[in-house]
CSV table of C-alpha atoms in Angstrom, one decimal:
chain,number,residue,atom,x,y,z
A,2,MET,CA,130.1,53.8,146.1
A,3,THR,CA,131.1,57.2,144.5
A,4,PHE,CA,130.4,60.4,146.4
A,5,SER,CA,130.3,64.0,145.1
A,6,PRO,CA,133.2,66.1,146.3
A,7,TRP,CA,133.0,67.2,150.0
A,8,THR,CA,132.9,71.0,149.9
A,9,ARG,CA,132.1,71.6,153.6
A,10,ARG,CA,134.6,72.0,156.4
A,11,PRO,CA,135.6,68.7,157.9
A,12,VAL,CA,133.9,67.7,161.1
A,13,GLU,CA,136.4,67.7,164.0
A,14,VAL,CA,135.9,64.5,165.9
A,15,GLY,CA,137.3,63.3,169.2
A,16,LEU,CA,137.5,59.6,169.8
A,17,VAL,CA,136.8,58.1,173.2
A,18,GLY,CA,138.5,54.7,173.5
A,19,ALA,CA,141.7,53.1,172.2
A,20,GLY,CA,141.0,49.4,172.1
A,21,PRO,CA,140.9,47.0,169.1
A,22,TRP,CA,137.7,48.3,167.6
A,23,ALA,CA,138.8,52.0,168.1
A,24,ARG,CA,142.0,51.3,166.3
A,25,ALA,CA,140.6,49.1,163.5
A,26,MET,CA,137.6,51.2,162.7
A,27,HIS,CA,137.0,54.5,164.4
A,28,ALA,CA,140.5,56.1,164.3
A,29,ARG,CA,141.3,54.9,160.8
A,30,ILE,CA,138.0,55.8,159.2
A,31,LEU,CA,137.6,59.2,160.9
A,32,ALA,CA,141.1,60.2,160.1
A,33,ALA,CA,140.7,59.2,156.4
A,34,GLY,CA,138.3,62.1,155.7
A,35,PRO,CA,137.7,64.2,153.8
A,36,GLU,CA,134.4,64.7,155.7
A,37,THR,CA,135.9,64.2,159.1
A,38,ARG,CA,139.2,64.9,160.9
A,39,LEU,CA,140.4,63.0,163.9
A,40,THR,CA,141.5,65.8,166.3
A,41,ALA,CA,142.0,64.0,169.6
A,42,VAL,CA,141.9,60.7,171.4
A,43,TRP,CA,141.2,60.0,175.0
A,44,ALA,CA,141.2,56.7,176.8
A,45,ARG,CA,141.7,55.6,180.4
A,46,ARG,CA,145.0,54.0,179.4
A,47,ALA,CA,147.1,56.9,178.3
A,48,GLU,CA,149.6,54.6,176.5
A,49,ALA,CA,146.8,53.1,174.3
A,50,ALA,CA,145.5,56.5,173.5
A,51,HIS,CA,148.9,57.6,172.4
A,52,GLU,CA,149.3,54.5,170.1
A,53,THR,CA,145.9,55.2,168.6
A,54,ALA,CA,146.3,59.0,168.1
A,55,VAL,CA,149.9,59.4,166.9
A,56,PRO,CA,149.7,57.6,163.5
A,57,TYR,CA,147.1,60.2,162.5
A,58,GLY,CA,148.6,63.3,164.1
A,59,ALA,CA,145.8,63.5,166.6
A,60,HIS,CA,146.1,65.1,170.0
A,61,VAL,CA,146.3,62.8,173.0
A,62,ALA,CA,143.9,64.3,175.5
A,63,ALA,CA,144.7,64.0,179.2
A,64,SER,CA,141.1,64.0,180.2
A,65,PHE,CA,137.6,63.6,178.8
A,66,GLU,CA,137.0,67.3,179.4
A,67,GLU,CA,140.1,68.1,177.4
A,68,LEU,CA,138.8,66.0,174.5
A,69,LEU,CA,135.5,67.8,174.5
A,70,ASP,CA,137.4,71.1,174.3
A,71,ARG,CA,139.1,69.9,171.1
A,72,CYS,CA,136.2,68.6,169.0
A,73,GLU,CA,132.7,69.3,167.8
A,74,ALA,CA,131.7,65.7,167.6
A,75,VAL,CA,132.5,62.6,169.8
A,76,ALA,CA,132.9,59.0,168.6
A,77,PHE,CA,132.7,56.3,171.2
A,78,ALA,CA,134.5,53.0,171.0
A,79,VAL,CA,134.2,51.8,174.6
A,80,PRO,CA,132.2,49.3,176.7
A,81,PRO,CA,128.5,50.1,177.0
A,82,ALA,CA,128.8,51.2,180.6
A,83,VAL,CA,131.5,53.8,179.8
A,84,GLN,CA,129.5,55.1,176.8
A,85,ALA,CA,126.4,55.5,178.9
A,86,GLU,CA,128.4,57.4,181.5
A,87,LEU,CA,130.1,59.8,179.2
A,88,ALA,CA,127.8,60.3,176.2
A,89,PRO,CA,125.2,62.4,178.1
A,90,VAL,CA,128.0,64.7,179.3
A,91,ALA,CA,129.1,65.2,175.7
A,92,ALA,CA,125.5,65.8,174.6
A,93,ARG,CA,125.0,68.5,177.2
A,94,ARG,CA,128.2,70.1,175.9
A,95,GLY,CA,126.5,70.3,172.5
A,96,LYS,CA,128.6,67.7,170.8
A,97,ALA,CA,127.3,65.5,168.0
A,98,LEU,CA,127.6,61.8,168.9
A,99,LEU,CA,128.7,58.7,167.0
A,100,LEU,CA,127.5,55.9,169.2
A,101,GLU,CA,128.2,52.2,169.5
A,102,LYS,CA,125.5,49.6,170.1
A,103,PRO,CA,124.2,48.9,172.7
A,104,LEU,CA,123.7,52.4,174.0
A,105,GLY,CA,124.3,51.1,177.6
A,106,PRO,CA,124.7,48.0,179.7
A,107,GLY,CA,120.9,48.1,180.5
A,108,LEU,CA,117.7,49.8,179.6
A,109,ASP,CA,117.9,52.5,182.2
A,110,ALA,CA,121.4,53.5,181.1
A,111,ALA,CA,120.4,53.5,177.4
A,112,ARG,CA,117.4,55.7,178.2
A,113,ARG,CA,119.6,58.2,179.9
A,114,VAL,CA,121.8,58.4,176.7
A,115,ALA,CA,118.8,58.8,174.4
A,116,ASP,CA,117.1,61.3,176.7
A,117,ALA,CA,120.3,63.4,176.9
A,118,VAL,CA,120.5,63.5,173.1
A,119,ALA,CA,116.9,64.5,172.8
A,120,GLU,CA,117.1,67.2,175.5
A,121,ALA,CA,120.3,68.7,174.0
A,122,GLY,CA,119.0,68.5,170.4
A,123,VAL,CA,122.3,67.2,169.1
A,124,VAL,CA,122.9,64.9,166.2
A,125,SER,CA,123.4,61.3,167.0
A,126,GLN,CA,124.2,58.3,164.8
A,127,LEU,CA,124.4,54.6,165.7
A,128,VAL,CA,127.3,52.4,164.3
A,129,LEU,CA,125.1,49.6,163.1
A,130,THR,CA,127.8,48.8,160.5
A,131,LYS,CA,125.8,46.6,158.1
A,132,ARG,CA,123.1,49.4,157.7
A,133,TYR,CA,125.6,51.4,155.7
A,134,HIS,CA,126.4,48.8,153.1
A,135,PRO,CA,124.7,49.2,149.6
A,136,VAL,CA,123.7,45.5,149.7
A,137,THR,CA,121.9,45.9,153.0
A,138,ARG,CA,120.1,49.0,151.7
A,139,ALA,CA,119.0,47.2,148.5
A,140,PHE,CA,117.7,44.3,150.6
A,141,LEU,CA,115.7,46.6,152.9
A,142,ALA,CA,114.3,48.4,149.9
A,143,ALA,CA,113.1,45.2,148.3
A,144,ALA,CA,111.7,44.0,151.7
A,145,ARG,CA,109.4,47.1,151.8
A,146,ASP,CA,107.6,45.8,148.7
A,147,ALA,CA,107.4,42.2,149.9
A,148,GLU,CA,104.5,40.6,151.7
A,149,VAL,CA,106.3,38.7,154.4
A,150,SER,CA,104.6,36.1,156.5
A,151,GLY,CA,107.7,34.6,158.2
A,152,ALA,CA,111.4,35.1,158.5
A,153,ARG,CA,114.4,33.3,159.8
A,154,SER,CA,117.8,34.7,160.5
A,155,CYS,CA,121.1,34.2,162.2
A,156,TYR,CA,124.2,36.1,163.4
A,157,LEU,CA,127.0,33.7,164.3
A,158,HIS,CA,130.7,34.0,165.0
A,159,GLY,CA,133.4,32.7,167.2
A,160,ALA,CA,135.0,35.9,168.6
A,161,PHE,CA,134.0,35.1,172.2
A,162,LEU,CA,136.1,31.9,172.1
A,163,GLY,CA,139.3,34.0,172.4
A,164,GLY,CA,141.2,36.9,170.9
A,165,GLU,CA,141.1,40.7,171.4
A,166,PHE,CA,137.3,40.9,171.0
A,167,ALA,CA,136.6,38.4,173.8
A,168,THR,CA,136.3,41.3,176.2
A,169,GLY,CA,134.7,41.3,179.7
A,170,TRP,CA,131.3,42.8,178.9
A,171,ARG,CA,130.9,40.6,175.8
A,172,LEU,CA,131.7,37.4,177.7
A,173,GLU,CA,129.4,38.4,180.6
A,174,GLN,CA,126.4,39.6,178.5
A,175,GLY,CA,126.9,37.4,175.5
A,176,ALA,CA,125.4,37.6,172.0
A,177,LEU,CA,122.1,39.2,172.9
A,178,LEU,CA,123.6,42.6,173.9
A,179,ASP,CA,126.5,42.5,171.3
A,180,LEU,CA,124.9,40.9,168.2
A,181,GLY,CA,121.3,41.3,169.1
A,182,PRO,CA,121.0,44.9,168.1
A,183,HIS,CA,122.3,44.2,164.6
A,184,LEU,CA,119.9,41.3,163.8
A,185,LEU,CA,116.9,42.8,165.6
A,186,ASP,CA,117.4,46.0,163.7
A,187,LEU,CA,117.4,44.2,160.3
A,188,LEU,CA,114.4,42.1,161.2
A,189,ASP,CA,112.4,45.1,162.5
A,190,ALA,CA,113.3,47.1,159.4
A,191,ALA,CA,112.7,44.3,156.9
A,192,VAL,CA,109.7,42.5,158.3
A,193,GLY,CA,108.0,45.3,160.3
A,194,PRO,CA,107.9,46.7,163.9
A,195,VAL,CA,108.3,44.0,166.5
A,196,LYS,CA,105.4,43.9,169.0
A,197,ALA,CA,106.5,40.9,171.1
A,198,ILE,CA,109.7,39.0,171.6
A,199,ARG,CA,110.8,36.0,173.6
A,200,GLY,CA,114.0,34.0,173.9
A,201,THR,CA,115.3,30.5,174.8
A,202,GLY,CA,118.8,29.3,175.4
A,203,ASP,CA,121.9,31.0,176.8
A,204,SER,CA,123.2,34.3,175.5
A,205,ARG,CA,126.7,33.2,176.3
A,206,SER,CA,126.5,30.1,174.1
A,207,TRP,CA,123.4,30.0,171.8
A,208,LEU,CA,120.2,32.0,171.9
A,209,GLU,CA,117.0,31.6,169.9
A,210,LEU,CA,114.6,34.6,169.6
A,211,THR,CA,111.1,34.5,168.3
A,212,CYS,CA,109.6,37.9,167.3
A,213,GLU,CA,106.0,38.7,166.6
A,214,HIS,CA,105.6,41.7,164.2
A,215,GLU,CA,102.8,44.2,164.1
A,216,ASN,CA,101.8,43.0,160.6
A,217,GLY,CA,101.2,39.4,161.8
A,218,ALA,CA,104.5,38.0,160.6
A,219,VAL,CA,106.7,35.8,162.8
A,220,SER,CA,110.5,35.8,162.7
A,221,GLN,CA,113.2,33.8,164.3
A,222,ALA,CA,116.8,34.7,165.1
A,223,SER,CA,119.7,32.5,166.1
A,224,LEU,CA,122.6,34.3,168.0
A,225,SER,CA,126.0,33.1,169.1
A,226,GLY,CA,129.4,34.5,169.5
A,227,ALA,CA,130.9,31.3,170.8
A,228,VAL,CA,130.7,28.8,167.8
A,229,ASN,CA,133.6,27.7,165.7
A,230,VAL,CA,132.8,29.0,162.2
A,231,PRO,CA,135.4,30.0,159.5
A,232,ARG,CA,133.9,33.5,159.3
A,233,ALA,CA,131.0,35.5,160.8
A,234,ILE,CA,127.6,34.6,159.4
A,235,THR,CA,124.8,37.1,159.1
A,236,ARG,CA,121.8,35.9,157.1
A,237,VAL,CA,118.2,36.9,156.9
A,238,GLU,CA,115.5,35.0,154.8
A,239,LEU,CA,112.1,36.4,154.2
A,240,PHE,CA,109.2,34.2,153.1
A,241,GLY,CA,105.7,34.9,151.8
A,242,ALA,CA,103.6,34.5,148.8
A,243,GLY,CA,106.4,35.6,146.5
A,244,GLU,CA,109.9,34.3,146.0
A,245,PRO,CA,112.0,34.2,149.1
A,246,LEU,CA,114.2,37.3,149.7
A,247,VAL,CA,117.6,36.5,151.1
A,248,TYR,CA,120.2,38.8,152.7
A,249,ASP,CA,123.7,37.2,153.3
A,250,THR,CA,126.9,39.1,154.3
A,251,ALA,CA,129.2,36.2,153.2
A,252,GLU,CA,130.3,37.9,150.1
A,253,ILE,CA,130.1,41.6,151.0
A,254,ASP,CA,133.1,43.8,151.6
A,255,HIS,CA,132.6,45.5,155.0
A,256,GLU,CA,135.1,48.2,154.0
A,257,GLU,CA,132.3,49.6,151.8
A,258,CYS,CA,130.3,50.5,154.9
A,259,TRP,CA,132.7,53.0,156.4
A,260,PRO,CA,132.8,55.8,153.8
A,261,VAL,CA,129.0,55.8,153.8
A,262,LEU,CA,128.9,56.0,157.6
A,263,ARG,CA,131.4,58.8,157.6
A,264,ARG,CA,129.7,60.8,154.9
A,265,GLU,CA,126.3,60.5,156.5
A,266,PHE,CA,127.5,61.4,160.0
A,267,ALA,CA,129.4,64.5,158.7
A,268,THR,CA,126.4,65.5,156.6
A,269,ALA,CA,124.1,65.2,159.6
A,270,VAL,CA,126.5,67.3,161.7
A,271,ARG,CA,126.7,70.0,159.1
A,272,THR,CA,123.0,70.1,158.3
A,273,GLY,CA,121.6,69.2,161.7
A,274,VAL,CA,119.5,66.5,160.1
A,275,THR,CA,120.0,62.8,161.0
A,276,THR,CA,119.0,60.3,158.4
A,277,ALA,CA,120.8,57.2,159.7
A,278,PRO,CA,119.9,55.1,162.8
A,279,ASP,CA,120.2,57.3,165.8
A,280,ALA,CA,120.1,57.2,169.6
A,281,ALA,CA,116.3,56.8,169.5
A,282,ARG,CA,116.7,53.8,167.3
A,283,GLY,CA,119.3,52.4,169.7
A,284,LEU,CA,116.9,52.9,172.7
A,285,TYR,CA,114.1,51.1,170.8
A,286,LEU,CA,116.4,48.1,170.1
A,287,GLN,CA,117.5,48.0,173.7
A,288,GLU,CA,113.8,48.0,174.8
A,289,LEU,CA,113.3,44.9,172.6
A,290,ILE,CA,116.4,43.3,174.2
A,291,SER,CA,115.2,44.1,177.7
A,292,ARG,CA,112.0,42.1,177.1
A,293,VAL,CA,114.1,39.0,176.3
A,294,VAL,CA,116.2,39.5,179.5
């Protein structure tokens, strides 16, 4: 995707977290600019923060408070419980927030984050990565014109089987809390608002969700992070009177998501207007998840 030249001042972003996801996405993308500048990194492991910050010339903050002093926006790449603890503090300090899903480890924690954002009146944006890809946006635009009576979908990968993303909270909570926000967001946006949801199975191995939508359509979702597949599978199929509408991430380049995310976050910070999924959307998705639990 081609953007017009960025003529505003770069948004100075502090990064909380220095794990695999922080290094692979947040630090790299925020430092690339031109819309943003990575100014500081803070993590509870100082050595990891140093390794994440130094390649981009960012400051290694000795504390979360010091990080807040050195930025106007905060990006979080930490477990949900840590994000839920620190994001409200940043919001009260007037910082714009780039938030991971889920907002928190549970509904009450997620609500505290969303409430803090609303009360402070700060910009927030949710890193639902697929939402920023042109293919996803084309699919959702086509879905708005479709009369959908039923849908089936899946989000499957094997990251929980081992490796750097087989982290404690993911192994404990499973696919519902980690993958669920992505797939439920797509189904809710493509088919219509979800009014009822139920699940069967085990979130740590395989989970099946059935959603009833306000327009009468029914959708199903299969979730697992513990299956041996060559690559992650995200697929949504919409069925109705017309031809089936299919969304499949197998052939898309996820690198195309990040410049869109960065541009939209920076634009929201500079204009004060959020157009992407925000903390309120994150709370809505967590409310759906809580009904399954």
